Every structure is written in C-alpha cells, then in structure tokens.
Short mmCIF file of C-alpha atoms in Angstrom, two decimals:
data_model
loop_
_atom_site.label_atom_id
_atom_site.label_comp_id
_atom_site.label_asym_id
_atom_site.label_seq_id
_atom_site.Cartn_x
_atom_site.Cartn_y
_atom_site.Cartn_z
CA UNK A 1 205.89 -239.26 99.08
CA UNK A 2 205.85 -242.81 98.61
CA UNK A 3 204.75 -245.29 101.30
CA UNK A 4 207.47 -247.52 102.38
CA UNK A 5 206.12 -250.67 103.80
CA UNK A 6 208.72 -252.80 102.39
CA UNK A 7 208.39 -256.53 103.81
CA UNK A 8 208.27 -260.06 102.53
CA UNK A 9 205.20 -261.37 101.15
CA UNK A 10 204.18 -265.05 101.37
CA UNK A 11 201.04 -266.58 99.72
CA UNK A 12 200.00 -270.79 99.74
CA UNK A 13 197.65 -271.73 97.57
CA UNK A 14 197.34 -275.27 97.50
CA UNK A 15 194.89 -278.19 98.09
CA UNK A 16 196.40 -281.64 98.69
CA UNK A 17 195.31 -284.77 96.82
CA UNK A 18 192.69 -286.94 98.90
CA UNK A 19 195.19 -289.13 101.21
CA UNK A 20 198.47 -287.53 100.59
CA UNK A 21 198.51 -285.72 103.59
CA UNK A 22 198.93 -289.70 105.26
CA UNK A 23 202.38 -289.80 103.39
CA UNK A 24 205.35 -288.23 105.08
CA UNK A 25 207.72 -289.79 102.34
CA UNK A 26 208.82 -286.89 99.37
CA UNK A 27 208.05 -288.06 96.23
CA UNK A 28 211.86 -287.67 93.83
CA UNK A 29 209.47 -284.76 92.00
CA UNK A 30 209.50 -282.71 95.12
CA UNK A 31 213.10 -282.78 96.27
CA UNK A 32 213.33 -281.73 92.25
CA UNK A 33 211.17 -279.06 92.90
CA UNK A 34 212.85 -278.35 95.67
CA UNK A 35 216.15 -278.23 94.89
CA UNK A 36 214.99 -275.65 91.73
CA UNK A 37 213.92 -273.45 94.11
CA UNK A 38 216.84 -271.93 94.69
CA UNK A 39 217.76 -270.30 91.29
CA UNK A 40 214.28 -268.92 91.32
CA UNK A 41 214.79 -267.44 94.77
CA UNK A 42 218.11 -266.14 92.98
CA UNK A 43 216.49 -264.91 89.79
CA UNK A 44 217.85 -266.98 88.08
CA UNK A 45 215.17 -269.39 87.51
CA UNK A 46 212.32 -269.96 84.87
CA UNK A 47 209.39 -268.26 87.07
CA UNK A 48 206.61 -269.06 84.34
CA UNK A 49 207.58 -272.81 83.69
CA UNK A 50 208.48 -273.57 87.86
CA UNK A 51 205.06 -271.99 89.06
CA UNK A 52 201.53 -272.99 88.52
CA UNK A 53 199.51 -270.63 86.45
CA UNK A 54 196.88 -270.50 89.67
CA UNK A 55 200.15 -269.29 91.57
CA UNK A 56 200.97 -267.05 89.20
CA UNK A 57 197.70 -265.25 88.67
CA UNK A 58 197.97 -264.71 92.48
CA UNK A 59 201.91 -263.30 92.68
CA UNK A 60 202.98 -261.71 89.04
CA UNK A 61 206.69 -262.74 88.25
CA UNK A 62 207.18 -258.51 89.21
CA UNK A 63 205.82 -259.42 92.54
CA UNK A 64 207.76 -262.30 93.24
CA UNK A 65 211.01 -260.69 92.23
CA UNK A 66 210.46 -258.12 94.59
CA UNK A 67 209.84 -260.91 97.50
CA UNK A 68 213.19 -262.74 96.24
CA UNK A 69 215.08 -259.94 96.00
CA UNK A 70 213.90 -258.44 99.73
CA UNK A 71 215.55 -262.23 100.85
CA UNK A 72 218.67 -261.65 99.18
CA UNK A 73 219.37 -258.12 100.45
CA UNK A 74 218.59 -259.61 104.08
CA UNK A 75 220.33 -262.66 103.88
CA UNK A 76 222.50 -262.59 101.26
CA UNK A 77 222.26 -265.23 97.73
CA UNK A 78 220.40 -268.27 97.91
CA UNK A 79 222.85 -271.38 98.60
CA UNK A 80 220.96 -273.94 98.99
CA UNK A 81 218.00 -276.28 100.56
CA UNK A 82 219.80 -277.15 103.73
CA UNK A 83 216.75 -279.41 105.31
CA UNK A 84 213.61 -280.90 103.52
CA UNK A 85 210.89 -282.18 105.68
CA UNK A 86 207.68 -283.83 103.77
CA UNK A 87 204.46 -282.87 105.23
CA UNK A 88 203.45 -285.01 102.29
CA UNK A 89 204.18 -286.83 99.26
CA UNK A 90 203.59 -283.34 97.46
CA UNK A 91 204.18 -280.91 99.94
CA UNK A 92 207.45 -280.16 102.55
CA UNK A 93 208.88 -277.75 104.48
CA UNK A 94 212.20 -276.14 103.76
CA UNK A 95 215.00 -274.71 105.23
CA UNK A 96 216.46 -272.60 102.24
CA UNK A 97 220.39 -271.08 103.19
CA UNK A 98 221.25 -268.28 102.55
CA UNK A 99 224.67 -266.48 102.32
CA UNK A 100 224.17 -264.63 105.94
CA UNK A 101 221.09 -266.83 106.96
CA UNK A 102 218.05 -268.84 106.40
CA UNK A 103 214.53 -268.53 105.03
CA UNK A 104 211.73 -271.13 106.34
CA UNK A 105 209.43 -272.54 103.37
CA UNK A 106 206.41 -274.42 102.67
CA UNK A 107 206.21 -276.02 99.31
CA UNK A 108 203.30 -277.34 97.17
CA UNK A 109 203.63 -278.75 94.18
CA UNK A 110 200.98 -280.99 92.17
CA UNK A 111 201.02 -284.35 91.68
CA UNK A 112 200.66 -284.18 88.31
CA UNK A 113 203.73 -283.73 85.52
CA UNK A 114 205.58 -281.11 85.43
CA UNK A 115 204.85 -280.94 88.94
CA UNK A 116 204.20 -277.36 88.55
CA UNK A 117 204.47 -275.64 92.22
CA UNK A 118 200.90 -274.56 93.40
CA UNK A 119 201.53 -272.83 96.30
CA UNK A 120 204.60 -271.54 98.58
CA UNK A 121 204.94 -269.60 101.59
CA UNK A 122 207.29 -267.93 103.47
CA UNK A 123 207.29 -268.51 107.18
CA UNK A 124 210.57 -267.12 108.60
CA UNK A 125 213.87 -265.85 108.51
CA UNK A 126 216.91 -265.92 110.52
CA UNK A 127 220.39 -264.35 110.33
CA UNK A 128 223.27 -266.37 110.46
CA UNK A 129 226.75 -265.02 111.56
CA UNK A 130 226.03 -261.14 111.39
CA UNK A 131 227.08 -258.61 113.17
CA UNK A 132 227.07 -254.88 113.91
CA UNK A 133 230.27 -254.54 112.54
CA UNK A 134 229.05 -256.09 109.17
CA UNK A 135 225.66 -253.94 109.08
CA UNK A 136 228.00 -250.56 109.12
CA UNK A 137 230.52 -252.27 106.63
CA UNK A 138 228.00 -252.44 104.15
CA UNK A 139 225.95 -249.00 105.35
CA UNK A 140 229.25 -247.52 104.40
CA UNK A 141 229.97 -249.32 101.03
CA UNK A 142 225.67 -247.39 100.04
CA UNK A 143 226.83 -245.28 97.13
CA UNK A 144 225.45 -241.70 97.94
CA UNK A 145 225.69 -241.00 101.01
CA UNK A 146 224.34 -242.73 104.35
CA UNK A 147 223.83 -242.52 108.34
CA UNK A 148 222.55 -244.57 110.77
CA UNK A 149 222.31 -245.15 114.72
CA UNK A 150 221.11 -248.25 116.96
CA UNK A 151 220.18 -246.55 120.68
CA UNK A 152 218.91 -247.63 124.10
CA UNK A 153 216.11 -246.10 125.47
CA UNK A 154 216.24 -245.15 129.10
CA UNK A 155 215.74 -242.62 131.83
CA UNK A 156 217.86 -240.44 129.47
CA UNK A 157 219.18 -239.50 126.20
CA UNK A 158 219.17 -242.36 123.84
CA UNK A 159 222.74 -244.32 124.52
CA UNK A 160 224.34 -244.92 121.42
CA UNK A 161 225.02 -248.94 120.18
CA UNK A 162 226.51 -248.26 116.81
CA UNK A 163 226.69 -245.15 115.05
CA UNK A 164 227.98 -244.19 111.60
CA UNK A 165 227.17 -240.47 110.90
CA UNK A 166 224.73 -240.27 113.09
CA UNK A 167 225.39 -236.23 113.65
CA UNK A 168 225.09 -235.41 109.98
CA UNK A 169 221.77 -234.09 108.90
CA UNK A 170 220.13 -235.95 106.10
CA UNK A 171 216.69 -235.54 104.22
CA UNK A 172 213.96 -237.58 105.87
CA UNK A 173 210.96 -237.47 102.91
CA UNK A 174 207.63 -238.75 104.75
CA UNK A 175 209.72 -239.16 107.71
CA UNK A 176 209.37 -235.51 108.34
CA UNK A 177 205.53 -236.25 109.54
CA UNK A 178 207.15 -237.76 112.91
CA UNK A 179 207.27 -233.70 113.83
CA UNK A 180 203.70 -233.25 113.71
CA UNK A 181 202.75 -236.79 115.12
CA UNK A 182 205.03 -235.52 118.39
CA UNK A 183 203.30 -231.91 118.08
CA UNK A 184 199.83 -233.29 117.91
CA UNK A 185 200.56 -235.51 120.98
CA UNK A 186 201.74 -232.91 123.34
CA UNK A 187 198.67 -230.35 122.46
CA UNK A 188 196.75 -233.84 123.61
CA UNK A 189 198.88 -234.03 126.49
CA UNK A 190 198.59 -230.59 127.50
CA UNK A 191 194.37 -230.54 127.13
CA UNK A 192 195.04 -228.13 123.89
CA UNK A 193 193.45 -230.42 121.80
CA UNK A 194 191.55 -234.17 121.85
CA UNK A 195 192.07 -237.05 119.42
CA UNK A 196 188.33 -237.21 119.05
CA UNK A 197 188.57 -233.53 117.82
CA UNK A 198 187.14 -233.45 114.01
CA UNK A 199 188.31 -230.95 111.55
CA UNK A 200 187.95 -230.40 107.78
CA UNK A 201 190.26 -232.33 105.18
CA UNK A 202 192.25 -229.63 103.72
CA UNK A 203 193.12 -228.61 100.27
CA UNK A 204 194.23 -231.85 98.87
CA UNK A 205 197.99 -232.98 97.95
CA UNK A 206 199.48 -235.92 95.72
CA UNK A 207 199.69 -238.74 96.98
CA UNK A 208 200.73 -241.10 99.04
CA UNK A 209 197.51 -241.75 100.16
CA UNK A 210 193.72 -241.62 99.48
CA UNK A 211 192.43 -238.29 101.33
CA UNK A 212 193.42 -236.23 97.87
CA UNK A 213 190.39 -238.07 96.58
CA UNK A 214 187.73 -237.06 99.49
CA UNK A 215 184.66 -234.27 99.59
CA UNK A 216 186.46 -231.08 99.54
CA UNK A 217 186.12 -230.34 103.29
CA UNK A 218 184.96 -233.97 104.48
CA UNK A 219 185.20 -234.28 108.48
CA UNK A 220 187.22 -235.94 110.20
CA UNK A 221 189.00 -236.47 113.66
CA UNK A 222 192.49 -235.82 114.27
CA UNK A 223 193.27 -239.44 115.76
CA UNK A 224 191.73 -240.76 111.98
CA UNK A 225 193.84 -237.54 110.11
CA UNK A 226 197.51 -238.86 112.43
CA UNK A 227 196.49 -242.50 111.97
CA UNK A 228 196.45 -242.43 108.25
CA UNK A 229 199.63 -239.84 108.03
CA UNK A 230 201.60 -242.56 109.74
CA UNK A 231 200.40 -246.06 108.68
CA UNK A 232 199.75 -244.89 104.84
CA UNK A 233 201.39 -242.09 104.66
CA UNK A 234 198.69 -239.92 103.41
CA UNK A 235 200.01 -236.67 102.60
CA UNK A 236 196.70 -234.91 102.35
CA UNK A 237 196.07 -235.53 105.89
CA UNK A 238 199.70 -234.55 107.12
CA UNK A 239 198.84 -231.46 105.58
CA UNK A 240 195.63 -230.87 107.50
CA UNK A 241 197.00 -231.48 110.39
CA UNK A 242 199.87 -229.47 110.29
CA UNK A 243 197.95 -226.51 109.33
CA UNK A 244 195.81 -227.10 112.00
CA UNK A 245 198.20 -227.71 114.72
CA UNK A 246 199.77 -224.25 113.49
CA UNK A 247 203.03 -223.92 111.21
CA UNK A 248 204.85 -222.33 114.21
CA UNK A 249 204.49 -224.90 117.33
CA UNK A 250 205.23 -227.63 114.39
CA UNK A 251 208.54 -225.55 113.93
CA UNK A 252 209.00 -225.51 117.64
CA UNK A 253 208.92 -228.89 117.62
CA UNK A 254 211.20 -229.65 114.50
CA UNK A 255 213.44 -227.35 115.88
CA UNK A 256 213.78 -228.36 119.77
CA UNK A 257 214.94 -231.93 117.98
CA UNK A 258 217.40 -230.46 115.68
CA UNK A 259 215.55 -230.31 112.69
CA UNK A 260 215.14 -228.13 109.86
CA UNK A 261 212.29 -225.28 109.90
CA UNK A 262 210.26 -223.93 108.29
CA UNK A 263 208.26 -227.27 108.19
CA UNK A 264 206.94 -227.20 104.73
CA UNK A 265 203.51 -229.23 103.67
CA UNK A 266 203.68 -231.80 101.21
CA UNK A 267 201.57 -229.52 98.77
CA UNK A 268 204.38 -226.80 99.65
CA UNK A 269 207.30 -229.18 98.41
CA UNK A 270 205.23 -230.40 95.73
CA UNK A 271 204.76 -226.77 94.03
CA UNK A 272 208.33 -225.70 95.36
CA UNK A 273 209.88 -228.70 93.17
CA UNK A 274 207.85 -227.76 90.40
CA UNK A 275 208.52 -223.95 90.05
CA UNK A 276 212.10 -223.10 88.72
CA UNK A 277 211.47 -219.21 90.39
CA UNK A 278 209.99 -220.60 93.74
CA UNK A 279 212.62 -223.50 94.08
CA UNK A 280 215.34 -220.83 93.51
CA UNK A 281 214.10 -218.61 96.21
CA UNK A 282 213.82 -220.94 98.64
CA UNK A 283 217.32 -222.04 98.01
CA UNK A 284 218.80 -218.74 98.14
CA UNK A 285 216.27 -217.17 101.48
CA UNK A 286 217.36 -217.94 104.66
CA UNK A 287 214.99 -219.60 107.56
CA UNK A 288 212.61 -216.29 107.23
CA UNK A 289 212.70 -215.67 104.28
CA UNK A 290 211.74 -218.91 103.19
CA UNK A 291 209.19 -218.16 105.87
CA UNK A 292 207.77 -214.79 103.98
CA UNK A 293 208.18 -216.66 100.86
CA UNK A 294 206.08 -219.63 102.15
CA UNK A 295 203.37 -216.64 103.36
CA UNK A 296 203.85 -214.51 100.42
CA UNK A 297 202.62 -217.20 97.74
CA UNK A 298 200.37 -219.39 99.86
CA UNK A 299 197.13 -218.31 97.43
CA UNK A 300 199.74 -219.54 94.86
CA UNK A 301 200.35 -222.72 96.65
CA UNK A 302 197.11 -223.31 97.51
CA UNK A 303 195.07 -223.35 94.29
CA UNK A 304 198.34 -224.46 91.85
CA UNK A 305 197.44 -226.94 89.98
CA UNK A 306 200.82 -230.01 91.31
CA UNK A 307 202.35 -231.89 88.54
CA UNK A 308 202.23 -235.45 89.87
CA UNK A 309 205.28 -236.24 87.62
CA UNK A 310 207.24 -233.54 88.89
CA UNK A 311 210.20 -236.07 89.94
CA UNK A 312 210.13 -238.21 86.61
CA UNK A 313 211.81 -240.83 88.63
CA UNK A 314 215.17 -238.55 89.40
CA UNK A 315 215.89 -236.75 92.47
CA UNK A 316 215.24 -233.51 92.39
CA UNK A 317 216.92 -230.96 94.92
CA UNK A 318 216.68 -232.98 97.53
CA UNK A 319 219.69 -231.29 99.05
CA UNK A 320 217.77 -228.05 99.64
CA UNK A 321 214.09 -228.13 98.93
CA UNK A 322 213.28 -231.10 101.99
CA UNK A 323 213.09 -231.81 105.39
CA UNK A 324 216.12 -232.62 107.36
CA UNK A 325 217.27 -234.11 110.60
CA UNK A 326 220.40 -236.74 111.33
CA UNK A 327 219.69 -240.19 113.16
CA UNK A 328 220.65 -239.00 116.45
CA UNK A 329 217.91 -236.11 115.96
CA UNK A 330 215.60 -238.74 115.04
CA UNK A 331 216.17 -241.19 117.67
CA UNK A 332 215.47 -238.56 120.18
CA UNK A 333 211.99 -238.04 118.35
CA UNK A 334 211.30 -241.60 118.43
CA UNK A 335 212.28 -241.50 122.49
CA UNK A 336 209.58 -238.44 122.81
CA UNK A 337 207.20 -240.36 121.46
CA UNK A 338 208.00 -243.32 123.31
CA UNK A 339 206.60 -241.15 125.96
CA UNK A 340 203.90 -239.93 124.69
CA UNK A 341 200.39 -241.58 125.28
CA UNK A 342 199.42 -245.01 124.40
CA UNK A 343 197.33 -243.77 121.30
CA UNK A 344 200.36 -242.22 120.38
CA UNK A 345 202.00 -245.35 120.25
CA UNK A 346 199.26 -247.07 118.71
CA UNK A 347 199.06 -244.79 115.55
CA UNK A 348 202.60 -245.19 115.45
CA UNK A 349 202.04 -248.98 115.65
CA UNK A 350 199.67 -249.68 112.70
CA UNK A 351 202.28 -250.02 110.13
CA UNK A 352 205.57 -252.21 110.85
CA UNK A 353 207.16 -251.20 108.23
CA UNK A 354 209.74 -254.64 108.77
CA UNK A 355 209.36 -258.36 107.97
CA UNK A 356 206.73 -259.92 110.20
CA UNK A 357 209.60 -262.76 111.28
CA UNK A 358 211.37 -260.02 112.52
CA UNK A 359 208.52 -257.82 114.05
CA UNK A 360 207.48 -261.01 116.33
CA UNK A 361 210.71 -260.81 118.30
CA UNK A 362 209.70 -257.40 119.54
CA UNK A 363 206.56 -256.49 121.30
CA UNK A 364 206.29 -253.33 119.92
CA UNK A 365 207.37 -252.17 116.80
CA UNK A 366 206.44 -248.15 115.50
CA UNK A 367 207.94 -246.85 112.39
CA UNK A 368 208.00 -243.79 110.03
CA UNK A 369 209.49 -244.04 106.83
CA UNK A 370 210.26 -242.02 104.06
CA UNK A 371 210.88 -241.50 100.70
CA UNK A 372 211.26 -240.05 96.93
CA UNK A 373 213.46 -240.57 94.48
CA UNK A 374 217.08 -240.41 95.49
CA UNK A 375 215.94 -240.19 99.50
CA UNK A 376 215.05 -243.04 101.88
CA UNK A 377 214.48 -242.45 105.72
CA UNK A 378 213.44 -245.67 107.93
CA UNK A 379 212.67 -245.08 111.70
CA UNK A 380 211.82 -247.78 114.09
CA UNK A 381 211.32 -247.32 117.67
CA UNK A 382 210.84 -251.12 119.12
CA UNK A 383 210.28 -252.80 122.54
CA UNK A 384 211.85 -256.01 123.44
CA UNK A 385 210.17 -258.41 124.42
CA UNK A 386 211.97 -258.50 127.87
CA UNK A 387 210.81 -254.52 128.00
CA UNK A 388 213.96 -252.46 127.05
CA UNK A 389 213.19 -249.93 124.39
CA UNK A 390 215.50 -249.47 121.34
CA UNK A 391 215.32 -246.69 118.30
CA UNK A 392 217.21 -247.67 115.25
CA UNK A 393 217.03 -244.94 112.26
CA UNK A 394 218.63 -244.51 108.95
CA UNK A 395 218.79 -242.64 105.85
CA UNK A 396 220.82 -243.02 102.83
CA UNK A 397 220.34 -240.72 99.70
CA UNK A 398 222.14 -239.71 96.21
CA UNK A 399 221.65 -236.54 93.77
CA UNK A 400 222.50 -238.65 90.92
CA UNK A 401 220.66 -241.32 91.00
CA UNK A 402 217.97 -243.34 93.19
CA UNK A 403 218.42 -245.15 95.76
CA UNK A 404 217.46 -249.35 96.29
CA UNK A 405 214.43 -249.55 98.96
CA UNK A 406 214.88 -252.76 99.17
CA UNK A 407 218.76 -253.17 99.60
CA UNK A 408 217.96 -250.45 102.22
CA UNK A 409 215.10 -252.25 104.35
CA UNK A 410 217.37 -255.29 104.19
CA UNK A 411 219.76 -253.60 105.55
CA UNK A 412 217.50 -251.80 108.56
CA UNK A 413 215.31 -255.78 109.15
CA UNK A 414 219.22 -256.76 109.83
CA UNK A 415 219.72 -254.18 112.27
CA UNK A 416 216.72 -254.79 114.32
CA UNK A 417 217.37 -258.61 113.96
CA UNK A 418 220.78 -257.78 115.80
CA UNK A 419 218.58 -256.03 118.25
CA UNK A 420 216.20 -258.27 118.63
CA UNK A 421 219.18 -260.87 119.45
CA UNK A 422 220.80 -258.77 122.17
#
C-alpha cells in the first residue's frame, strides 16, 4: 500500500539584493516573470529556462509538475495573474486565477538577466464559484467507477449532505487499517489493553513504511505501532497490531460497520495477489472458507518470500482479493472514532492528508487513505472551526487501468473546501 499524503508543496528560496526590499515599485522584468508564470503552472511552460538552477536543485521539474498539476485538478487551468503586489523591485505577491479559483503566490526572481526565478511559494488557495452539485458532476464523469458521501456528525447516525453511491461497497486499500485503529481503541476503552502496552514487531510486510526494515522482533508500544499505521501507513505495523488485537474482534469490528471479513494482513494480500492457486481459492471460498484457507497456509504466508512487484503498476483483482466497505460504512467508522479517546484522535491527526490552505479552516482534520494501483480510498473526519463535526469519504477505482491520485485529492480538498464554507 502506498501512502497517500497528496498536498501542495511550496518552497522560497530567495535572498533579496541589499536595499530592494525599500522598493515597492515592480521592475517590467517581474510583471514578465510574472505573467510567464502561468503556462508553467499549466505545463506548458519552459521549467528549466523560467527557474533558477538553485530552485531547481531544490524542486525537480517531476516535483513541480506534480505541485502544478495538484492546482489544476483543484481549481481548474491557470487563467491568469489577476493581482500583482511588489514586496520589491524583484519580488511580489500574486494572485494567480484559476478556472474554479485562485492560488496565492510569492515570487522571486533575480535581478540579474534572464531574471531567472529564485524562489516561489505557495501560500493559499481558494475556490471560486463551486458547488456540491459540481463536485458530484465531475465524481460521476471518474472513469471506473466511484462513490462518495459528505455527513454531519451528531448525537446520531451521520446525516447525509450529498451522496452519490454512497451504499455501494468499494475497495478501501490502506483504508482498511481504520478497522483496527477503532478495534485497538475500544480494547483501550474497555481496560483490555493500554497504549503504553509494548509488543514485538511482527514478521515484516512490503511497504508502505519503514518497520519491514527493523530487528526481527524489535519492541514497541501499541500507541507508536497505530501511530505509524495511520500517519505513514506502515504496513508492517498494521500487521502487528492486528495480529495482536486478534483476527476475530478485528472482524467484529469490520463487520458491525458493514465491512468485509475476514480482515486480511497486508502480508496476507501481498502473498494472496501473488499466488495464482491461493488467489483462486480465495475467490471461489466463501467468508469461512477463506477463513480455513487464511489458517490452513499461514506457515505459507508467513515465511513466503512477497514479490514487491507483484502489481507491475496494473490492478490486480482488486474486485475480490481486498478490503471493502461503501462511504456510508466508512463515515460511520470515522463517527466511532470521533468518539473514541483523544489519543485516538491524535494518531488519527498526524497526517492531513489535504492541502494545508484547506486544513486551516478546520480545527481538526483526521484522515485514512488508501491505495494501489487501480484503487484509491480518502477518509477525512474534520471539525469546524465553530465545533460541528463532518466525515467526507470517497473511493473511486478501475480493473483496467489506474486511477489519477491527484485528480482524486483535488476532487476530495474541494469537498472539504465546500465544507469548510458551510
């Protein structure tokens, strides 16, 4: 499972000339500059020639194209610089419009020809003119298929905002970890178990993460083992946890929230997806028997030896051999665990998972995501700032090809920006 922490990146590297920051007049180079901006925030642009090599040795053109093209599937293509405001001769803040909003920039460039930019960061964003009925317009246009719910959080079930096959169950990749984050906090809650408790690391798994890489059998506690299975989704330490937690109260869990059982390990997947005899079985056994089967080859599983290209960038039966739940499932989780205990909510905390403009409107913002090739799953439970609690959740997948994570987390940073705005 991949981590998805998809958000925009911003980095300034600049030092202004001696005096220059006295001048609040643009030098004609600047407005240039800044009016060139915008076919490099389109792609369009000559990256190599408009930046700095200092810049560029910081953000590789890869990098940046992944920042540009986050902005576009938020706000739609880059118009145009609606307001410049020098800070100095050689440096001034933008307003850059966008198709369905705005970005906020800081621009650098030096004072020396070409006027090569040295530094630029990205402050901000803001929508402009969207709506719900836009966001499930274009959920709905996601080739695959998709689902998706917005919910308020009360005294009862989650009360549905917008919905758009939010009954359907979908697979959730890393998402699925949610389950055992939930089962680990009611053992807590019911004195079964203590987040300072300290168990082994487990047999290791791929990664995500960095526990595959530990002392066979290192120690650690189980607040370290959940905080690392959310925030970096470390699959080593989901694993380790679930085991220890116990298989069936994990499925009790999954299952009292609608989800699919049995709850597999990453390492199970992982050797499922590459066996052609185990894959088959567990396609064809029903819930037990893919529980015998699970039991009956566990040595198997356990000592394998997991072919980390085992997806080779396609999907691979990620109709059968997953996790599943639908949004509505999900946003129920993400209410649970809304009232759980605060290090709950803290672990759940670490990672945004969104764009930091949009994360400041809240104050709170937890998320799960989830993901492998042809599967994304991004959960957000949130807290406005005047105190009502929200759950937005969404999923969109495709047997035949993968899916865009960052066309996707656009699309999810716009619905909590409509949240955010209620």
């Amino acid at each position: 499972m991949r981590r998805l922490a998809l958000w925009l990146m911003a980095v300034l590297m600049a030092l202004l000339p001696v005096g220059a920051s006295a001048q609040n007049v643009a030098d004609p180079a600047l407005r240039a500059k800044a009016d060139a901006l915008v076919a490099i925030l389109d792609g369009r642009g000559a990256y190599d020639a408009y930046f700095a090599a200092s810049f560029r040795e910081k953000v590789p053109k890869a990098q940046f194209a992944t920042i540009a093209e986050t902005l576009k599937a938020t706000l739609g293509a880059p118009q145009k610089i609606e307001t410049l405001t020098a800070t100095s001769a050689w440096s001034a803040d933008l307003t850059v419009g966008y198709a369905r909003g705005t970005a906020s920039v800081r621009l650098v460039i030096d004072p020396a020809a070409p006027h090569a930019a040295t530094g630029l960061l990205i402050t901000g964003t803001a929508p402009r003119d969207d709506s719900l009925a836009k966001l499930e317009a274009e959920f709905r246009a996601l080739p695959g298929a998709s689902g998706f719910g917005l919910y308020a959080l009360g005294n009862g079930k989650p009360e549905p905002i917008l919905e758009y096959r939010a009954d359907v169950a979908a697979p959730l990749g890393s998402a699925f970890k949610l389950w055992v984050l939930a089962e680990l906090a009611r053992q807590v809650a019911a004195d079964e178990r203590h987040w300072a408790d300290v168990v082994k690391v487990g047999a290791p798994s791929l990664p995500s993460g960095v526990l595959q890489t530990w002392p066979a059998g290192s120690p650690a506690t189980v607040q370290t083992l959940a905080t690392m299975m959310i925030s970096i989704s470390d699959n080593t330490a989901t694993d380790t946890l679930l085991t220890t937690l116990g298989r069936a109260k994990v499925d009790a869990m999954a299952e009292a929230g609608a989800g699919s059982v049995p709850v597999m390990t990453t390492r199970e997947m992982f050797a499922l997806k590459g066996d052609p005899a185990l894959m088959k079985a567990w396609i064809a056994g029903s819930v037990d028997e893919r529980r015998a089967l699970l039991v009956d080859n566990a040595v198997k599983i356990a000592t394998t030896k997991l072919d980390p290209t085992v997806f080779a960038g396609k999907p691979v039966a990620i109709d059968s051999v997953e996790w599943f739940a639908s949004p509505s499932a999900m946003a129920g989780l993400l209410d649970r665990l809304r009232g759980a205990d605060a290090t709950t909510r803290a672990v759940l905390a670490v990672n945004a998972g969104v764009d930091p403009a949009i994360a400041k409107r809240f104050g709170y913002v937890g998320f799960k995501g989830g993901g492998e090739p042809g599967v994304l799953s991004l959960n957000y439970l949130v807290q406005a700032k005047d105190g009502r609690w929200y759950a937005a959740t969404g999923n969109w997948h495709r047997a035949d090809d993968a899916v865009n994570e960052v066309r996707f987390a656009g699309l999810m940073g716009r619905a909590l920006a409509l949240l955010a705005a209620r």
